[in-house]
PDB file of C-alpha atoms in Angstrom:
ATOM      1  CA  MET A   1      29.372  -9.490 -88.384  1.00 66.00           C
ATOM      2  CA  ALA A   2      31.634 -11.256 -90.689  1.00 75.00           C
ATOM      3  CA  ALA A   3      34.507 -13.505 -89.298  1.00 85.00           C
ATOM      4  CA  LEU A   4      37.938 -12.027 -88.972  1.00 89.00           C
ATOM      5  CA  ALA A   5      41.001 -13.858 -90.563  1.00 89.00           C
ATOM      6  CA  PRO A   6      42.977 -15.450 -88.022  1.00 92.00           C
ATOM      7  CA  LEU A   7      45.863 -14.194 -86.451  1.00 94.00           C
ATOM      8  CA  PRO A   8      49.342 -16.114 -86.569  1.00 94.00           C
ATOM      9  CA  PRO A   9      50.823 -17.470 -83.008  1.00 95.00           C
ATOM     10  CA  LEU A  10      51.259 -14.915 -80.436  1.00 96.00           C
ATOM     11  CA  PRO A  11      54.934 -13.856 -80.024  1.00 96.00           C
ATOM     12  CA  ALA A  12      56.276 -14.477 -76.731  1.00 96.00           C
ATOM     13  CA  GLN A  13      57.159 -10.682 -76.496  1.00 96.00           C
ATOM     14  CA  PHE A  14      53.404 -10.064 -76.757  1.00 96.00           C
ATOM     15  CA  LYS A  15      52.620 -11.922 -73.655  1.00 96.00           C
ATOM     16  CA  SER A  16      51.286  -9.163 -71.902  1.00 96.00           C
ATOM     17  CA  ILE A  17      48.490  -8.467 -74.395  1.00 97.00           C
ATOM     18  CA  GLN A  18      47.081 -11.898 -74.728  1.00 97.00           C
ATOM     19  CA  HIS A  19      44.147 -11.641 -72.408  1.00 97.00           C
ATOM     20  CA  HIS A  20      43.106  -8.261 -73.878  1.00 97.00           C
ATOM     21  CA  LEU A  21      43.259 -10.190 -77.198  1.00 97.00           C
ATOM     22  CA  ARG A  22      41.258 -13.109 -75.996  1.00 97.00           C
ATOM     23  CA  THR A  23      38.635 -10.246 -74.548  1.00 97.00           C
ATOM     24  CA  ALA A  24      38.359  -8.946 -77.840  1.00 96.00           C
ATOM     25  CA  GLN A  25      37.607 -12.578 -79.343  1.00 95.00           C
ATOM     26  CA  GLU A  26      34.864 -12.951 -76.666  1.00 95.00           C
ATOM     27  CA  HIS A  27      33.181  -9.843 -77.715  1.00 96.00           C
ATOM     28  CA  ASP A  28      33.338  -9.842 -81.399  1.00 93.00           C
ATOM     29  CA  LYS A  29      29.387 -11.063 -81.431  1.00 92.00           C
ATOM     30  CA  ARG A  30      28.708  -9.478 -78.050  1.00 93.00           C
ATOM     31  CA  ASP A  31      29.898  -6.136 -78.381  1.00 95.00           C
ATOM     32  CA  PRO A  32      32.092  -5.158 -81.508  1.00 95.00           C
ATOM     33  CA  VAL A  33      33.047  -1.827 -79.980  1.00 96.00           C
ATOM     34  CA  VAL A  34      34.675  -3.415 -77.273  1.00 97.00           C
ATOM     35  CA  ALA A  35      36.256  -5.947 -79.552  1.00 96.00           C
ATOM     36  CA  TYR A  36      37.495  -3.310 -81.893  1.00 96.00           C
ATOM     37  CA  TYR A  37      39.011  -1.115 -78.830  1.00 97.00           C
ATOM     38  CA  CYS A  38      40.737  -4.397 -77.195  1.00 97.00           C
ATOM     39  CA  ARG A  39      42.525  -4.888 -80.569  1.00 97.00           C
ATOM     40  CA  LEU A  40      43.429  -1.480 -80.969  1.00 97.00           C
ATOM     41  CA  TYR A  41      45.065  -1.277 -77.523  1.00 97.00           C
ATOM     42  CA  ALA A  42      46.595  -4.429 -78.293  1.00 97.00           C
ATOM     43  CA  MET A  43      48.058  -3.089 -81.703  1.00 97.00           C
ATOM     44  CA  GLN A  44      49.255   0.264 -79.746  1.00 97.00           C
ATOM     45  CA  THR A  45      50.933  -1.828 -76.879  1.00 97.00           C
ATOM     46  CA  GLY A  46      52.549  -4.422 -79.404  1.00 97.00           C
ATOM     47  CA  MET A  47      54.066  -1.462 -81.450  1.00 96.00           C
ATOM     48  CA  LYS A  48      55.703  -0.321 -78.339  1.00 96.00           C
ATOM     49  CA  ILE A  49      57.220  -3.355 -77.347  1.00 96.00           C
ATOM     50  CA  ASP A  50      58.674  -4.822 -80.686  1.00 95.00           C
ATOM     51  CA  SER A  51      57.569  -3.840 -84.061  1.00 92.00           C
ATOM     52  CA  LYS A  52      61.048  -4.914 -85.612  1.00 93.00           C
ATOM     53  CA  THR A  53      61.546  -8.486 -85.353  1.00 95.00           C
ATOM     54  CA  PRO A  54      59.970 -10.658 -88.145  1.00 95.00           C
ATOM     55  CA  GLU A  55      57.529 -12.414 -86.287  1.00 95.00           C
ATOM     56  CA  CYS A  56      56.297  -9.498 -84.295  1.00 96.00           C
ATOM     57  CA  ARG A  57      55.929  -7.510 -87.418  1.00 96.00           C
ATOM     58  CA  LYS A  58      54.075 -10.153 -89.183  1.00 96.00           C
ATOM     59  CA  PHE A  59      51.704 -10.695 -86.356  1.00 97.00           C
ATOM     60  CA  LEU A  60      51.221  -6.886 -86.093  1.00 96.00           C
ATOM     61  CA  SER A  61      50.485  -6.796 -89.692  1.00 96.00           C
ATOM     62  CA  LYS A  62      47.597  -9.271 -89.332  1.00 96.00           C
ATOM     63  CA  LEU A  63      46.180  -7.681 -86.362  1.00 96.00           C
ATOM     64  CA  MET A  64      45.971  -4.457 -88.279  1.00 96.00           C
ATOM     65  CA  ASP A  65      44.265  -6.320 -91.034  1.00 96.00           C
ATOM     66  CA  GLN A  66      41.766  -7.500 -88.282  1.00 95.00           C
ATOM     67  CA  LEU A  67      41.267  -3.819 -87.109  1.00 95.00           C
ATOM     68  CA  GLU A  68      40.626  -2.330 -90.690  1.00 95.00           C
ATOM     69  CA  ALA A  69      38.102  -5.126 -91.471  1.00 94.00           C
ATOM     70  CA  LEU A  70      36.423  -4.593 -88.083  1.00 93.00           C
ATOM     71  CA  LYS A  71      36.445  -0.793 -88.486  1.00 93.00           C
ATOM     72  CA  LYS A  72      34.895  -1.167 -91.915  1.00 93.00           C
ATOM     73  CA  GLN A  73      32.022  -3.442 -90.459  1.00 92.00           C
ATOM     74  CA  LEU A  74      31.351  -1.003 -88.079  1.00 92.00           C
ATOM     75  CA  GLY A  75      30.867   1.663 -90.474  1.00 86.00           C
ATOM     76  CA  ASP A  76      29.797   5.225 -89.030  1.00 85.00           C
ATOM     77  CA  ASN A  77      29.086   3.700 -85.653  1.00 92.00           C
ATOM     78  CA  GLU A  78      29.808   6.827 -83.344  1.00 92.00           C
ATOM     79  CA  ALA A  79      31.567   4.771 -80.823  1.00 92.00           C
ATOM     80  CA  VAL A  80      34.432   4.121 -83.378  1.00 93.00           C
ATOM     81  CA  THR A  81      34.008   7.565 -85.411  1.00 91.00           C
ATOM     82  CA  GLN A  82      34.096   9.840 -82.305  1.00 91.00           C
ATOM     83  CA  GLU A  83      36.428   9.149 -79.575  1.00 91.00           C
ATOM     84  CA  ILE A  84      34.310  10.665 -76.781  1.00 92.00           C
ATOM     85  CA  VAL A  85      31.678   8.256 -77.464  1.00 92.00           C
ATOM     86  CA  GLY A  86      34.161   5.430 -77.610  1.00 93.00           C
ATOM     87  CA  CYS A  87      35.576   6.223 -74.262  1.00 94.00           C
ATOM     88  CA  ALA A  88      32.027   6.652 -72.503  1.00 94.00           C
ATOM     89  CA  HIS A  89      30.997   3.348 -74.171  1.00 95.00           C
ATOM     90  CA  LEU A  90      33.933   1.570 -72.827  1.00 95.00           C
ATOM     91  CA  GLU A  91      34.076   3.220 -69.521  1.00 94.00           C
ATOM     92  CA  ASN A  92      30.343   2.235 -68.861  1.00 93.00           C
ATOM     93  CA  TYR A  93      30.883  -1.360 -69.896  1.00 95.00           C
ATOM     94  CA  ALA A  94      33.845  -1.603 -67.650  1.00 96.00           C
ATOM     95  CA  LEU A  95      31.697  -0.232 -64.852  1.00 94.00           C
ATOM     96  CA  LYS A  96      28.840  -2.226 -65.474  1.00 94.00           C
ATOM     97  CA  MET A  97      30.883  -5.321 -65.393  1.00 95.00           C
ATOM     98  CA  PHE A  98      32.930  -4.075 -62.135  1.00 96.00           C
ATOM     99  CA  LEU A  99      29.688  -3.430 -60.326  1.00 95.00           C
ATOM    100  CA  TYR A 100      28.234  -7.163 -61.165  1.00 95.00           C
ATOM    101  CA  ALA A 101      31.238  -8.537 -59.753  1.00 96.00           C
ATOM    102  CA  ASP A 102      31.199  -6.236 -56.676  1.00 95.00           C
ATOM    103  CA  ASN A 103      27.592  -7.110 -56.056  1.00 95.00           C
ATOM    104  CA  GLU A 104      28.450 -10.803 -56.017  1.00 96.00           C
ATOM    105  CA  ASP A 105      31.485 -10.323 -53.804  1.00 96.00           C
ATOM    106  CA  ARG A 106      29.597  -8.464 -51.189  1.00 94.00           C
ATOM    107  CA  ALA A 107      26.900 -10.974 -51.265  1.00 94.00           C
ATOM    108  CA  GLY A 108      29.418 -13.701 -50.623  1.00 94.00           C
ATOM    109  CA  ARG A 109      28.694 -15.451 -54.122  1.00 95.00           C
ATOM    110  CA  PHE A 110      32.198 -16.530 -55.428  1.00 95.00           C
ATOM    111  CA  HIS A 111      32.306 -18.066 -58.787  1.00 95.00           C
ATOM    112  CA  LYS A 112      34.204 -18.309 -61.892  1.00 94.00           C
ATOM    113  CA  ASN A 113      31.913 -16.008 -63.631  1.00 95.00           C
ATOM    114  CA  MET A 114      32.440 -13.278 -60.981  1.00 95.00           C
ATOM    115  CA  ILE A 115      36.299 -13.711 -60.930  1.00 97.00           C
ATOM    116  CA  LYS A 116      36.242 -13.271 -64.722  1.00 96.00           C
ATOM    117  CA  SER A 117      34.139 -10.261 -64.446  1.00 97.00           C
ATOM    118  CA  PHE A 118      36.318  -8.465 -61.976  1.00 97.00           C
ATOM    119  CA  TYR A 119      39.618  -9.546 -64.171  1.00 97.00           C
ATOM    120  CA  THR A 120      38.018  -8.705 -67.410  1.00 97.00           C
ATOM    121  CA  ALA A 121      36.802  -5.145 -65.866  1.00 97.00           C
ATOM    122  CA  SER A 122      40.705  -4.282 -65.155  1.00 97.00           C
ATOM    123  CA  LEU A 123      41.666  -5.401 -68.815  1.00 97.00           C
ATOM    124  CA  LEU A 124      39.033  -3.056 -70.201  1.00 98.00           C
ATOM    125  CA  ILE A 125      40.247  -0.086 -68.078  1.00 97.00           C
ATOM    126  CA  ASP A 126      43.683  -1.031 -69.494  1.00 97.00           C
ATOM    127  CA  VAL A 127      41.999  -0.478 -73.096  1.00 97.00           C
ATOM    128  CA  ILE A 128      40.707   2.832 -71.904  1.00 97.00           C
ATOM    129  CA  THR A 129      44.237   4.232 -72.168  1.00 97.00           C
ATOM    130  CA  VAL A 130      43.742   4.375 -75.984  1.00 96.00           C
ATOM    131  CA  PHE A 131      41.814   7.666 -75.165  1.00 95.00           C
ATOM    132  CA  GLY A 132      44.612   8.965 -72.903  1.00 94.00           C
ATOM    133  CA  GLU A 133      45.559   9.144 -69.189  1.00 93.00           C
ATOM    134  CA  LEU A 134      43.283   7.065 -66.789  1.00 93.00           C
ATOM    135  CA  THR A 135      41.314   9.131 -64.403  1.00 91.00           C
ATOM    136  CA  ASP A 136      42.637   8.538 -60.555  1.00 92.00           C
ATOM    137  CA  GLU A 137      39.050   6.618 -60.049  1.00 91.00           C
ATOM    138  CA  ASN A 138      39.876   4.306 -63.217  1.00 93.00           C
ATOM    139  CA  VAL A 139      43.265   3.582 -61.816  1.00 95.00           C
ATOM    140  CA  LYS A 140      41.904   2.476 -58.559  1.00 94.00           C
ATOM    141  CA  HIS A 141      39.257   0.468 -59.932  1.00 94.00           C
ATOM    142  CA  ARG A 142      41.669  -1.490 -62.094  1.00 96.00           C
ATOM    143  CA  LYS A 143      43.844  -2.168 -59.028  1.00 96.00           C
ATOM    144  CA  TYR A 144      41.214  -3.479 -56.949  1.00 96.00           C
ATOM    145  CA  ALA A 145      39.496  -5.484 -59.444  1.00 96.00           C
ATOM    146  CA  ARG A 146      42.788  -7.075 -60.804  1.00 96.00           C
ATOM    147  CA  TRP A 147      43.643  -7.675 -56.939  1.00 96.00           C
ATOM    148  CA  LYS A 148      40.212  -9.103 -56.146  1.00 96.00           C
ATOM    149  CA  ALA A 149      40.179 -11.578 -58.921  1.00 96.00           C
ATOM    150  CA  THR A 150      43.407 -12.835 -58.020  1.00 96.00           C
ATOM    151  CA  TYR A 151      42.418 -13.032 -54.289  1.00 96.00           C
ATOM    152  CA  ILE A 152      39.412 -14.867 -54.862  1.00 96.00           C
ATOM    153  CA  HIS A 153      40.735 -17.161 -57.392  1.00 96.00           C
ATOM    154  CA  ASN A 154      43.568 -18.199 -55.096  1.00 96.00           C
ATOM    155  CA  CYS A 155      41.327 -18.816 -52.147  1.00 95.00           C
ATOM    156  CA  LEU A 156      38.994 -20.912 -54.277  1.00 95.00           C
ATOM    157  CA  LYS A 157      41.862 -23.034 -55.852  1.00 94.00           C
ATOM    158  CA  ASN A 158      43.083 -23.580 -52.330  1.00 95.00           C
ATOM    159  CA  GLY A 159      39.739 -24.598 -50.649  1.00 95.00           C
ATOM    160  CA  GLU A 160      39.431 -21.477 -48.714  1.00 94.00           C
ATOM    161  CA  THR A 161      36.583 -19.104 -48.219  1.00 94.00           C
ATOM    162  CA  PRO A 162      37.372 -15.694 -49.303  1.00 94.00           C
ATOM    163  CA  GLN A 163      36.534 -12.660 -47.531  1.00 93.00           C
ATOM    164  CA  ALA A 164      33.289 -11.128 -48.935  1.00 92.00           C
ATOM    165  CA  GLY A 165      33.664  -7.204 -49.632  1.00 88.00           C
ATOM    166  CA  PRO A 166      36.281  -4.685 -49.305  1.00 85.00           C
ATOM    167  CA  VAL A 167      39.488  -5.855 -47.705  1.00 74.00           C
ATOM    168  CA  GLY A 168      43.058  -4.430 -47.538  1.00 65.00           C
ATOM    169  CA  ILE A 169      44.731  -4.899 -50.986  1.00 61.00           C
ATOM    170  CA  GLU A 170      48.342  -6.951 -50.741  1.00 57.00           C
ATOM    171  CA  GLU A 171      50.315  -5.021 -52.903  1.00 48.00           C
ATOM    172  CA  ASP A 172      52.630  -7.694 -53.893  1.00 43.00           C
ATOM    173  CA  LYS A 173      51.424  -9.906 -56.175  1.00 47.00           C
ATOM    174  CA  ASP A 174      53.128 -12.859 -58.307  1.00 44.00           C
ATOM    175  CA  ALA A 175      52.564 -12.103 -62.061  1.00 44.00           C
ATOM    176  CA  GLU A 176      51.872 -15.687 -62.930  1.00 49.00           C
ATOM    177  CA  GLU A 177      48.762 -15.720 -60.377  1.00 53.00           C
ATOM    178  CA  THR A 178      47.411 -12.704 -62.577  1.00 55.00           C
ATOM    179  CA  GLU A 179      47.957 -14.927 -65.656  1.00 58.00           C
ATOM    180  CA  ASP A 180      46.512 -17.833 -64.097  1.00 57.00           C
ATOM    181  CA  VAL A 181      43.346 -15.903 -63.181  1.00 61.00           C
ATOM    182  CA  GLY A 182      42.971 -14.528 -66.900  1.00 55.00           C
ATOM    183  CA  ALA A 183      42.811 -17.760 -67.957  1.00 51.00           C
ATOM    184  CA  THR A 184      40.013 -18.698 -66.176  1.00 44.00           C
ATOM    185  CA  SER A 185      37.117 -19.440 -68.445  1.00 40.00           C
ATOM    186  CA  LEU A 186      33.479 -18.478 -68.401  1.00 35.00           C
ATOM    187  CA  PRO A 187      30.844 -20.923 -67.524  1.00 32.00           C
ATOM    188  CA  THR A 188      28.487 -21.933 -70.441  1.00 27.00           C
ATOM    189  CA  GLN A 189      25.363 -20.470 -68.500  1.00 29.00           C
ATOM    190  CA  PRO A 190      25.364 -16.970 -66.985  1.00 31.00           C
ATOM    191  CA  PRO A 191      24.466 -16.565 -63.335  1.00 35.00           C
ATOM    192  CA  GLN A 192      20.571 -16.413 -62.773  1.00 34.00           C
ATOM    193  CA  PRO A 193      19.221 -13.553 -60.458  1.00 33.00           C
ATOM    194  CA  SER A 194      18.499 -14.573 -56.837  1.00 35.00           C
ATOM    195  CA  SER A 195      15.426 -13.750 -55.023  1.00 33.00           C
ATOM    196  CA  SER A 196      17.283 -13.009 -51.661  1.00 33.00           C
ATOM    197  CA  SER A 197      17.508  -9.590 -50.576  1.00 31.00           C
ATOM    198  CA  THR A 198      21.221  -9.735 -50.478  1.00 31.00           C
ATOM    199  CA  ASN A 199      21.101  -9.948 -54.341  1.00 31.00           C
ATOM    200  CA  ASP A 200      19.372  -6.339 -54.211  1.00 30.00           C
ATOM    201  CA  PRO A 201      21.938  -3.641 -55.099  1.00 28.00           C
ATOM    202  CA  SER A 202      20.270  -0.968 -53.396  1.00 27.00           C
ATOM    203  CA  ASN A 203      20.836  -2.883 -50.178  1.00 30.00           C
ATOM    204  CA  LEU A 204      24.631  -2.748 -50.398  1.00 29.00           C
ATOM    205  CA  ALA A 205      26.687  -0.099 -48.691  1.00 32.00           C
ATOM    206  CA  PRO A 206      29.619   1.659 -50.592  1.00 32.00           C
ATOM    207  CA  GLY A 207      32.732   0.418 -49.007  1.00 33.00           C
ATOM    208  CA  SER A 208      36.379   1.443 -48.960  1.00 31.00           C
ATOM    209  CA  TYR A 209      39.686  -0.298 -48.883  1.00 33.00           C
ATOM    210  CA  THR A 210      42.960   1.690 -48.138  1.00 32.00           C
ATOM    211  CA  GLY A 211      41.241   4.989 -48.736  1.00 33.00           C
ATOM    212  CA  ILE A 212      40.076   3.851 -52.149  1.00 36.00           C
ATOM    213  CA  GLN A 213      36.123   4.362 -52.750  1.00 38.00           C
ATOM    214  CA  ILE A 214      34.324   1.587 -54.374  1.00 40.00           C
ATOM    215  CA  PRO A 215      30.867   2.762 -56.063  1.00 41.00           C
ATOM    216  CA  PRO A 216      27.950   1.433 -54.621  1.00 38.00           C
ATOM    217  CA  GLY A 217      26.332  -1.520 -56.788  1.00 37.00           C
ATOM    218  CA  ALA A 218      23.312   0.843 -57.580  1.00 33.00           C
ATOM    219  CA  HIS A 219      22.422  -0.539 -60.884  1.00 36.00           C
ATOM    220  CA  ALA A 220      24.544  -3.679 -61.411  1.00 38.00           C
ATOM    221  CA  PRO A 221      23.058  -5.802 -63.750  1.00 37.00           C
ATOM    222  CA  ALA A 222      22.139  -9.566 -63.071  1.00 35.00           C
ATOM    223  CA  ASN A 223      24.471 -10.885 -65.576  1.00 39.00           C
ATOM    224  CA  THR A 224      27.645 -10.005 -66.724  1.00 40.00           C
ATOM    225  CA  PRO A 225      27.685  -7.938 -69.981  1.00 41.00           C
ATOM    226  CA  ALA A 226      29.598 -10.642 -71.858  1.00 39.00           C
ATOM    227  CA  GLU A 227      26.804 -13.340 -70.794  1.00 41.00           C
ATOM    228  CA  VAL A 228      23.435 -11.663 -71.367  1.00 34.00           C
ATOM    229  CA  PRO A 229      21.155 -14.355 -72.118  1.00 32.00           C
ATOM    230  CA  HIS A 230      19.521 -14.275 -75.618  1.00 36.00           C
ATOM    231  CA  SER A 231      15.471 -13.803 -75.508  1.00 35.00           C
ATOM    232  CA  THR A 232      13.427 -16.666 -76.067  1.00 34.00           C
ATOM    233  CA  GLY A 233      10.459 -15.264 -76.512  1.00 39.00           C
ATOM    234  CA  VAL A 234       8.825 -16.690 -73.354  1.00 37.00           C
ATOM    235  CA  THR A 235       7.032 -14.206 -71.409  1.00 36.00           C
ATOM    236  CA  SER A 236       8.152 -14.543 -67.722  1.00 35.00           C
ATOM    237  CA  ASN A 237       7.594 -12.367 -64.500  1.00 39.00           C
ATOM    238  CA  ALA A 238       9.869  -9.432 -65.039  1.00 38.00           C
ATOM    239  CA  VAL A 239      12.197  -8.441 -62.138  1.00 38.00           C
ATOM    240  CA  GLN A 240      11.656  -4.962 -61.206  1.00 41.00           C
ATOM    241  CA  PRO A 241      14.582  -2.643 -61.304  1.00 47.00           C
ATOM    242  CA  SER A 242      16.053  -1.627 -57.931  1.00 50.00           C
ATOM    243  CA  PRO A 243      15.355   1.484 -56.268  1.00 56.00           C
ATOM    244  CA  GLN A 244      18.101   4.039 -57.273  1.00 58.00           C
ATOM    245  CA  THR A 245      19.682   7.130 -54.948  1.00 62.00           C
ATOM    246  CA  ILE A 246      19.707  10.211 -57.066  1.00 61.00           C
ATOM    247  CA  PRO A 247      22.553  12.383 -56.155  1.00 64.00           C
ATOM    248  CA  ALA A 248      21.554  15.848 -54.571  1.00 65.00           C
ATOM    249  CA  ILE A 249      21.374  18.757 -57.077  1.00 62.00           C
ATOM    250  CA  ASP A 250      23.926  21.464 -56.259  1.00 62.00           C
ATOM    251  CA  PRO A 251      21.570  24.488 -55.510  1.00 61.00           C
ATOM    252  CA  ASP A 252      24.503  26.851 -56.672  1.00 59.00           C
ATOM    253  CA  LEU A 253      23.956  25.456 -60.169  1.00 56.00           C
ATOM    254  CA  TYR A 254      20.474  26.993 -60.533  1.00 51.00           C
ATOM    255  CA  THR A 255      21.682  30.482 -59.618  1.00 54.00           C
ATOM    256  CA  THR A 256      25.263  30.653 -61.228  1.00 51.00           C
ATOM    257  CA  SER A 257      25.241  32.803 -64.179  1.00 53.00           C
ATOM    258  CA  GLN A 258      28.151  32.536 -66.946  1.00 54.00           C
ATOM    259  CA  GLY A 259      28.752  36.552 -66.913  1.00 59.00           C
ATOM    260  CA  ASP A 260      32.361  37.050 -67.915  1.00 68.00           C
ATOM    261  CA  ILE A 261      33.292  33.469 -67.813  1.00 77.00           C
ATOM    262  CA  ARG A 262      35.421  32.471 -70.904  1.00 80.00           C
ATOM    263  CA  LEU A 263      35.609  29.115 -71.781  1.00 80.00           C
ATOM    264  CA  THR A 264      38.447  27.619 -73.706  1.00 81.00           C
ATOM    265  CA  PRO A 265      37.905  24.952 -76.459  1.00 74.00           C
ATOM    266  CA  GLU A 266      39.325  22.390 -73.972  1.00 76.00           C
ATOM    267  CA  ASP A 267      36.550  23.246 -71.260  1.00 79.00           C
ATOM    268  CA  PHE A 268      33.783  22.839 -74.183  1.00 80.00           C
ATOM    269  CA  ALA A 269      35.392  19.236 -75.048  1.00 78.00           C
ATOM    270  CA  ARG A 270      35.213  18.251 -71.440  1.00 79.00           C
ATOM    271  CA  ALA A 271      31.774  19.264 -70.911  1.00 83.00           C
ATOM    272  CA  GLN A 272      30.623  17.463 -74.140  1.00 82.00           C
ATOM    273  CA  LYS A 273      32.554  14.420 -72.565  1.00 79.00           C
ATOM    274  CA  TYR A 274      30.470  14.656 -69.274  1.00 81.00           C
ATOM    275  CA  CYS A 275      27.269  14.859 -71.624  1.00 86.00           C
ATOM    276  CA  LYS A 276      28.265  12.048 -73.354  1.00 76.00           C
ATOM    277  CA  TYR A 277      29.084   9.844 -70.132  1.00 78.00           C
ATOM    278  CA  ALA A 278      25.647  11.099 -69.010  1.00 79.00           C
ATOM    279  CA  GLY A 279      23.760   9.446 -72.417  1.00 77.00           C
ATOM    280  CA  SER A 280      25.815   6.297 -72.117  1.00 68.00           C
ATOM    281  CA  ALA A 281      24.901   5.825 -68.341  1.00 69.00           C
ATOM    282  CA  LEU A 282      21.344   6.310 -69.422  1.00 75.00           C
ATOM    283  CA  GLN A 283      21.766   3.185 -71.781  1.00 61.00           C
ATOM    284  CA  TYR A 284      22.114   1.275 -68.704  1.00 59.00           C
ATOM    285  CA  GLU A 285      19.247   3.102 -66.826  1.00 70.00           C
ATOM    286  CA  ASP A 286      21.980   4.342 -64.484  1.00 76.00           C
ATOM    287  CA  VAL A 287      20.227   7.494 -63.300  1.00 83.00           C
ATOM    288  CA  GLY A 288      22.845   8.483 -60.573  1.00 80.00           C
ATOM    289  CA  THR A 289      25.682   8.454 -63.116  1.00 81.00           C
ATOM    290  CA  ALA A 290      24.040  10.400 -65.481  1.00 81.00           C
ATOM    291  CA  VAL A 291      22.678  13.130 -63.160  1.00 86.00           C
ATOM    292  CA  GLN A 292      26.705  13.453 -61.810  1.00 83.00           C
ATOM    293  CA  ASN A 293      27.804  13.667 -65.071  1.00 82.00           C
ATOM    294  CA  LEU A 294      25.397  16.251 -66.231  1.00 88.00           C
ATOM    295  CA  GLN A 295      25.898  18.439 -63.174  1.00 86.00           C
ATOM    296  CA  LYS A 296      29.705  18.321 -63.767  1.00 85.00           C
ATOM    297  CA  ALA A 297      29.060  19.757 -67.496  1.00 84.00           C
ATOM    298  CA  LEU A 298      26.625  22.156 -66.028  1.00 87.00           C
ATOM    299  CA  ARG A 299      29.001  23.548 -63.292  1.00 84.00           C
ATOM    300  CA  LEU A 300      31.987  23.743 -65.879  1.00 82.00           C
ATOM    301  CA  LEU A 301      29.849  25.855 -68.378  1.00 86.00           C
ATOM    302  CA  THR A 302      28.788  28.233 -65.884  1.00 84.00           C
ATOM    303  CA  THR A 303      31.806  28.550 -63.411  1.00 83.00           C
ATOM    304  CA  GLY A 304      34.560  27.672 -65.907  1.00 82.00           C
ATOM    305  CA  ARG A 305      35.753  25.332 -62.863  1.00 80.00           C
ATOM    306  CA  GLU A 306      35.149  21.587 -62.424  1.00 78.00           C
TER     307      GLU A 306
END
């Protein structure tokens, strides 16, 4: 991937998108699709904030040049040419990062990489809005991830031990605290898997906080997606995947016939979206999420309802 032309200094008006742009830079080599959509979000948001003053217009023009160059480099990548695929890619990537941080949190392993993963997951959920409104689930995950990052960061900064796992959210947080968390840098080396049973996601029970359900870390990775180590070519003892809990199949799906069900173009689009989500989940070997989305698609196609 060729290097992109640098951007001019960020105008003060665009402070709210500085961490999304930093996330884009961090992913230029790790995941160019994520980098592309982070810049697209920054572009759209920046246009809404200020597209008239000279410094903002200059910045947005250069950012547009980066977007066009990146889109050209990505070529016919389906995650860029098809919004459904792109949305599924981004959602699964954000969830993977969220689950990694959530597993570390539940196990009581508090460190900068975990804080960064929580906060970056929240930024990526912001980016998902380029495809439309967020689902209630994504809104709740974003709120929890951003709050957790701030809470753990402040605890460690003050020499306090954070409370592991789900706890009540404190609604009012100073904006500067969140900015401080976003400035936290990733360590040079990613965290290494632990042999402790507490690191086994299958041992982590799902929790809730003020009525918000946190997904169990059924298949969280050993490393945050932003910091996957490169293969060294040296054979080592492979880590066996954790057992996964497969959702129960609704028996009605086997007996329901389409009959006189009339599906709208929107129904077909939603069913296709669920199938794309399932395919993206299988890229991470997340069978549970794949099954859930396939069931949603099948239920919609056979009953006309979700």
